[in-house]
mmCIF file of C-alpha atoms in Angstrom:
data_model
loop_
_atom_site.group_PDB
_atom_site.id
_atom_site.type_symbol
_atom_site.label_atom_id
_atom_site.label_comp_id
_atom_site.label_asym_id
_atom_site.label_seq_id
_atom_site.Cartn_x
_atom_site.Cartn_y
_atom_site.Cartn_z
ATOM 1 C CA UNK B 1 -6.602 -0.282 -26.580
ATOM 2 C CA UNK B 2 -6.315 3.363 -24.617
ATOM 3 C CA UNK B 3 -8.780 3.049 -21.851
ATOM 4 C CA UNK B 4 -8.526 6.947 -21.275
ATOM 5 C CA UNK B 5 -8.181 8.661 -24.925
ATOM 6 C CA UNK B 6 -9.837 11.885 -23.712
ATOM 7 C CA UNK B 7 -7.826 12.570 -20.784
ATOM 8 C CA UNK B 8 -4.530 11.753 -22.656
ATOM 9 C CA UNK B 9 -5.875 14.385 -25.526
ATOM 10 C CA UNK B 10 -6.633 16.584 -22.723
ATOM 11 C CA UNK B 11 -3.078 16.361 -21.447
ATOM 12 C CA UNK B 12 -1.235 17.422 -24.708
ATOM 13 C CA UNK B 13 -3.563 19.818 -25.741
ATOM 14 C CA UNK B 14 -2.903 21.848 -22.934
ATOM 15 C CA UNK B 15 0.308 21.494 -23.354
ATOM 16 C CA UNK B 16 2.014 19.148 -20.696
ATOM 17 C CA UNK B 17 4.608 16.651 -20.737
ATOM 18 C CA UNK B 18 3.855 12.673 -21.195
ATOM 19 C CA UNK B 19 6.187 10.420 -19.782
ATOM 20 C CA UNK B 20 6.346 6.605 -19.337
ATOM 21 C CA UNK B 21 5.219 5.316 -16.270
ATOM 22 C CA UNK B 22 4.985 1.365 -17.540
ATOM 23 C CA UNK B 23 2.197 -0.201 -18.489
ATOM 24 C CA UNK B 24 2.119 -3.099 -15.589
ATOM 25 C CA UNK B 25 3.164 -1.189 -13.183
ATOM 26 C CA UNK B 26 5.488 -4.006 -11.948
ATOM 27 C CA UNK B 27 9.135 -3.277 -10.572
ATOM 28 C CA UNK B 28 12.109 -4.503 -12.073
ATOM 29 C CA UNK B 29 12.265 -7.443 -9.272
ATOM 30 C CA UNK B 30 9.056 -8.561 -10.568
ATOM 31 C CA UNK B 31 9.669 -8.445 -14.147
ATOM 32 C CA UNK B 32 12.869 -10.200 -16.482
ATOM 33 C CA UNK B 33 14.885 -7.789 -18.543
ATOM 34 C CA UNK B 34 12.620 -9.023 -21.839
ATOM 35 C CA UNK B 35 9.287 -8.517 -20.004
ATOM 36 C CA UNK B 36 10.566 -5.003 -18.154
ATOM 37 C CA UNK B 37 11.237 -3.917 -21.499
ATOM 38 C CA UNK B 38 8.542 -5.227 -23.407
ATOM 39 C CA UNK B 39 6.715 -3.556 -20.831
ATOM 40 C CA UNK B 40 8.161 0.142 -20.876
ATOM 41 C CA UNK B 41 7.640 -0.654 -24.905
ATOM 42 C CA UNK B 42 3.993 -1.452 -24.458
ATOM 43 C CA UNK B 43 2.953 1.962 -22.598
ATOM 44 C CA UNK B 44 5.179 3.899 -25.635
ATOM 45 C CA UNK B 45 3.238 2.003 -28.488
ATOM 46 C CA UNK B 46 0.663 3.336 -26.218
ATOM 47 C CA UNK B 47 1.131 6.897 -25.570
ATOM 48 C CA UNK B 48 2.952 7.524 -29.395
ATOM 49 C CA UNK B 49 -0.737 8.155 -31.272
ATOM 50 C CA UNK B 50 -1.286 11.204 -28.922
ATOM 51 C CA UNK B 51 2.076 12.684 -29.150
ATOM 52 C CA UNK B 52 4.521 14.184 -31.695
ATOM 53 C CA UNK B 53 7.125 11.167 -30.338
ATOM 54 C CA UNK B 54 7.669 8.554 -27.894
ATOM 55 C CA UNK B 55 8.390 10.245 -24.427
ATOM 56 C CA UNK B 56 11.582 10.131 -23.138
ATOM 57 C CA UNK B 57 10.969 10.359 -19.684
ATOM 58 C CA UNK B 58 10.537 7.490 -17.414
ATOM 59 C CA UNK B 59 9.782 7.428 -13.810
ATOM 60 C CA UNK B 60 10.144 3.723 -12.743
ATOM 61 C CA UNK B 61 7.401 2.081 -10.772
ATOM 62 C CA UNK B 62 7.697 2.967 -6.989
ATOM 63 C CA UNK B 63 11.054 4.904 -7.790
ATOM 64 C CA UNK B 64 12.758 1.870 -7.950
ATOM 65 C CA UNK B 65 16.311 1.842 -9.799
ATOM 66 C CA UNK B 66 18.548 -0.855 -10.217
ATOM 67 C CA UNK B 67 20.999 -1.473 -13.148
ATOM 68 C CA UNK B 68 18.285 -4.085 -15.246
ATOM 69 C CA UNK B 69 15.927 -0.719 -15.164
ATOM 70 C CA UNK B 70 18.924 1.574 -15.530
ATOM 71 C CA UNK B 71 19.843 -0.781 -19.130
ATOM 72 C CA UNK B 72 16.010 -0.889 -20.091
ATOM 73 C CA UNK B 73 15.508 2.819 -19.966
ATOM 74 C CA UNK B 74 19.187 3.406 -21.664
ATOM 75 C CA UNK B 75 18.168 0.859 -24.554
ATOM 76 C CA UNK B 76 14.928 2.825 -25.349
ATOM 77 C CA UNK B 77 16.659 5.460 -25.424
ATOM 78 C CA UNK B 78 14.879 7.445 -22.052
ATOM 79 C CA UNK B 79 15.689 9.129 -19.177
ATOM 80 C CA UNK B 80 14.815 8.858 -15.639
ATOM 81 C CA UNK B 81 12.496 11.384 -14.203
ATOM 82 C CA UNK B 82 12.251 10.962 -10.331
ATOM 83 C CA UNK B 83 10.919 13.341 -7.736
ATOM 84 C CA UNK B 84 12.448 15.437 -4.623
ATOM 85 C CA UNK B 85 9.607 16.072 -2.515
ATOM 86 C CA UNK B 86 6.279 13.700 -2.055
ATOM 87 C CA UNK B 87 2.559 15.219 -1.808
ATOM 88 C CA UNK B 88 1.997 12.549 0.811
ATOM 89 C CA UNK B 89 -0.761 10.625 -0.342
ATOM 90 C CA UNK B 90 1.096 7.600 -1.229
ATOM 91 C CA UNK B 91 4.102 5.864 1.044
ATOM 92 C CA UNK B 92 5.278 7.535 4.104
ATOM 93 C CA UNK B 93 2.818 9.918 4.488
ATOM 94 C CA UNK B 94 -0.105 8.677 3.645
ATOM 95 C CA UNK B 95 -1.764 8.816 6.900
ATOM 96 C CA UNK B 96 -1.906 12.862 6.362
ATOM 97 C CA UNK B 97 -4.869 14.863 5.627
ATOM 98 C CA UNK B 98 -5.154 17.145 3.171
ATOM 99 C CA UNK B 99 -4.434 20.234 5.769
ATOM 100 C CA UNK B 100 -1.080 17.958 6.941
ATOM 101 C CA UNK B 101 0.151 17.642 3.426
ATOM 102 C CA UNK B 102 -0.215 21.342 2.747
ATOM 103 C CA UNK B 103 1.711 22.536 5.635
ATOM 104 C CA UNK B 104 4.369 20.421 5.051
ATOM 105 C CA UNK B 105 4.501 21.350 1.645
ATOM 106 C CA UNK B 106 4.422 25.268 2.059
ATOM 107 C CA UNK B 107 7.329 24.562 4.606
ATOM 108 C CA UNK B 108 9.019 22.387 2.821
ATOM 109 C CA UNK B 109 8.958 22.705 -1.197
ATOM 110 C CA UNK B 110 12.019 24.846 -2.336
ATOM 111 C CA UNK B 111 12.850 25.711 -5.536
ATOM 112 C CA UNK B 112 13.415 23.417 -8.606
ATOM 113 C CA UNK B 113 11.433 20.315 -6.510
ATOM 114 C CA UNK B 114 9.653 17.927 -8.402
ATOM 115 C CA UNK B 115 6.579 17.103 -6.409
ATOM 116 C CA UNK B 116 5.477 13.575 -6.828
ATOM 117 C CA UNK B 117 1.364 13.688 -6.612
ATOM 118 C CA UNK B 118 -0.861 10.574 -8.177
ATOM 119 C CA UNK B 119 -4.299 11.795 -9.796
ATOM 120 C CA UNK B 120 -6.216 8.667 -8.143
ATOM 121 C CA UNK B 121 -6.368 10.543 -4.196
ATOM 122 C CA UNK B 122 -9.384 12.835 -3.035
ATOM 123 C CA UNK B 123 -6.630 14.250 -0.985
ATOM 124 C CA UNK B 124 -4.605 15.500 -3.870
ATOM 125 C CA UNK B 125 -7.558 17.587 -5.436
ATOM 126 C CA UNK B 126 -7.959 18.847 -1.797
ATOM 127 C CA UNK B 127 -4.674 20.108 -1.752
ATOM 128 C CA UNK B 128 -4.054 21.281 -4.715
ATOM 129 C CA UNK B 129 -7.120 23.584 -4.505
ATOM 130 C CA UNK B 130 -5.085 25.148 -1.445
ATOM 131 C CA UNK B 131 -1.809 24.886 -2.625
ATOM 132 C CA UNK B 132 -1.692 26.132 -6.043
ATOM 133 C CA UNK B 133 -2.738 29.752 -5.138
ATOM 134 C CA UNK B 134 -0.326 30.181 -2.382
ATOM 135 C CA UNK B 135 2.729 29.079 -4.465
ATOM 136 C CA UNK B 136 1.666 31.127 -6.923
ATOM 137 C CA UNK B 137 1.355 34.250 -4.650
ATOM 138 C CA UNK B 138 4.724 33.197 -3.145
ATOM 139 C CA UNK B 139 6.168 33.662 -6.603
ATOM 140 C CA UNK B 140 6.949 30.362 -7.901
ATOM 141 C CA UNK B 141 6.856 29.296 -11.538
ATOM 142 C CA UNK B 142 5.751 25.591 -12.372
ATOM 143 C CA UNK B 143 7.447 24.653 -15.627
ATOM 144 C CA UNK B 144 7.208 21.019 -17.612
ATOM 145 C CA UNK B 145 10.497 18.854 -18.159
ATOM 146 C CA UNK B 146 10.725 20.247 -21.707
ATOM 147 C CA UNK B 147 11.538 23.715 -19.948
ATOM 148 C CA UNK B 148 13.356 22.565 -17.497
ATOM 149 C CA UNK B 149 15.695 19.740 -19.634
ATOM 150 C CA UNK B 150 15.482 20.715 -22.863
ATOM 151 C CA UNK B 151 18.340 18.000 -24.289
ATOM 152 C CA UNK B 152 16.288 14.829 -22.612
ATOM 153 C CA UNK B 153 13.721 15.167 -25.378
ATOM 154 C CA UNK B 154 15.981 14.719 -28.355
ATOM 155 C CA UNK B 155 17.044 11.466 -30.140
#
């Protein structure tokens, strides 16, 4: 059972990209090779209703990589999809305010970043209210992976 159905129609209707984050959440030190799997499976038997195929993106839980994930994603036939830069409201930074994060990001982001952000942070909204319109005055383009790699979204 989706417990969102709206907000993933939302998504594809205006036109983003759906990856696999897992269903559980749960890194690969938590999980077997069977339940890690089963897992990633779950959130694609998931997500497949809602989209014209399974995604084949994956960003592993936490960012963590090691060879069991590395075999899980290969055998589902996915790619990783990590990030370059982090918003800040989740790991090191997290202790920023929304003003903290957006100076560090104007400073920082460069082109062809992936900016990890999580949709569950006050702060995020905050800053992307503030964000968004300068990088757009700056010039930059935001594009989805199916711009940017093409060939990942073929079996």
């Amino acid at each position: 059972m989706v417990k969102y159905p709206k907000i993933i129609q939302r998504i594809v209707a205006n036109g983003h990209c759906i990856g696999n984050h897992s269903f559980r959440h749960k890194t690969a030190d938590e999980l077997s090779f069977g339940d890690y799997s089963d897992d990633l499976k779950k959130c694609q038997n998931i997500l497949k209703p809602f989209i014209t195929s399974s995604p084949t993106l994956f960003r592993p839980p936490e960012g963590r990589l090691s060879f069991l994930v590395w075999f899980v994603i290969k055998y589902h036939r996915m790619q990783v999809m990590l990030w370059s830069i982090e918003s800040g409201e989740w790991g090191k930074y997290s202790h920023e305010s929304a003003d903290q994060m957006f100076d560090r990001l104007v400073s920082d982001i460069k082109p062809h970043d992936i900016v990890l952000m999580h949709d569950n942070s006050r702060k995020v909204l905050l800053l992307l209210e503030k964000l968004l319109p300068v990088l757009v005055e700056k010039g930059d383009e935001f594009i989805n992976p199916k711009q940017a790699f093409p060939y990942l979204h073929h079996h």
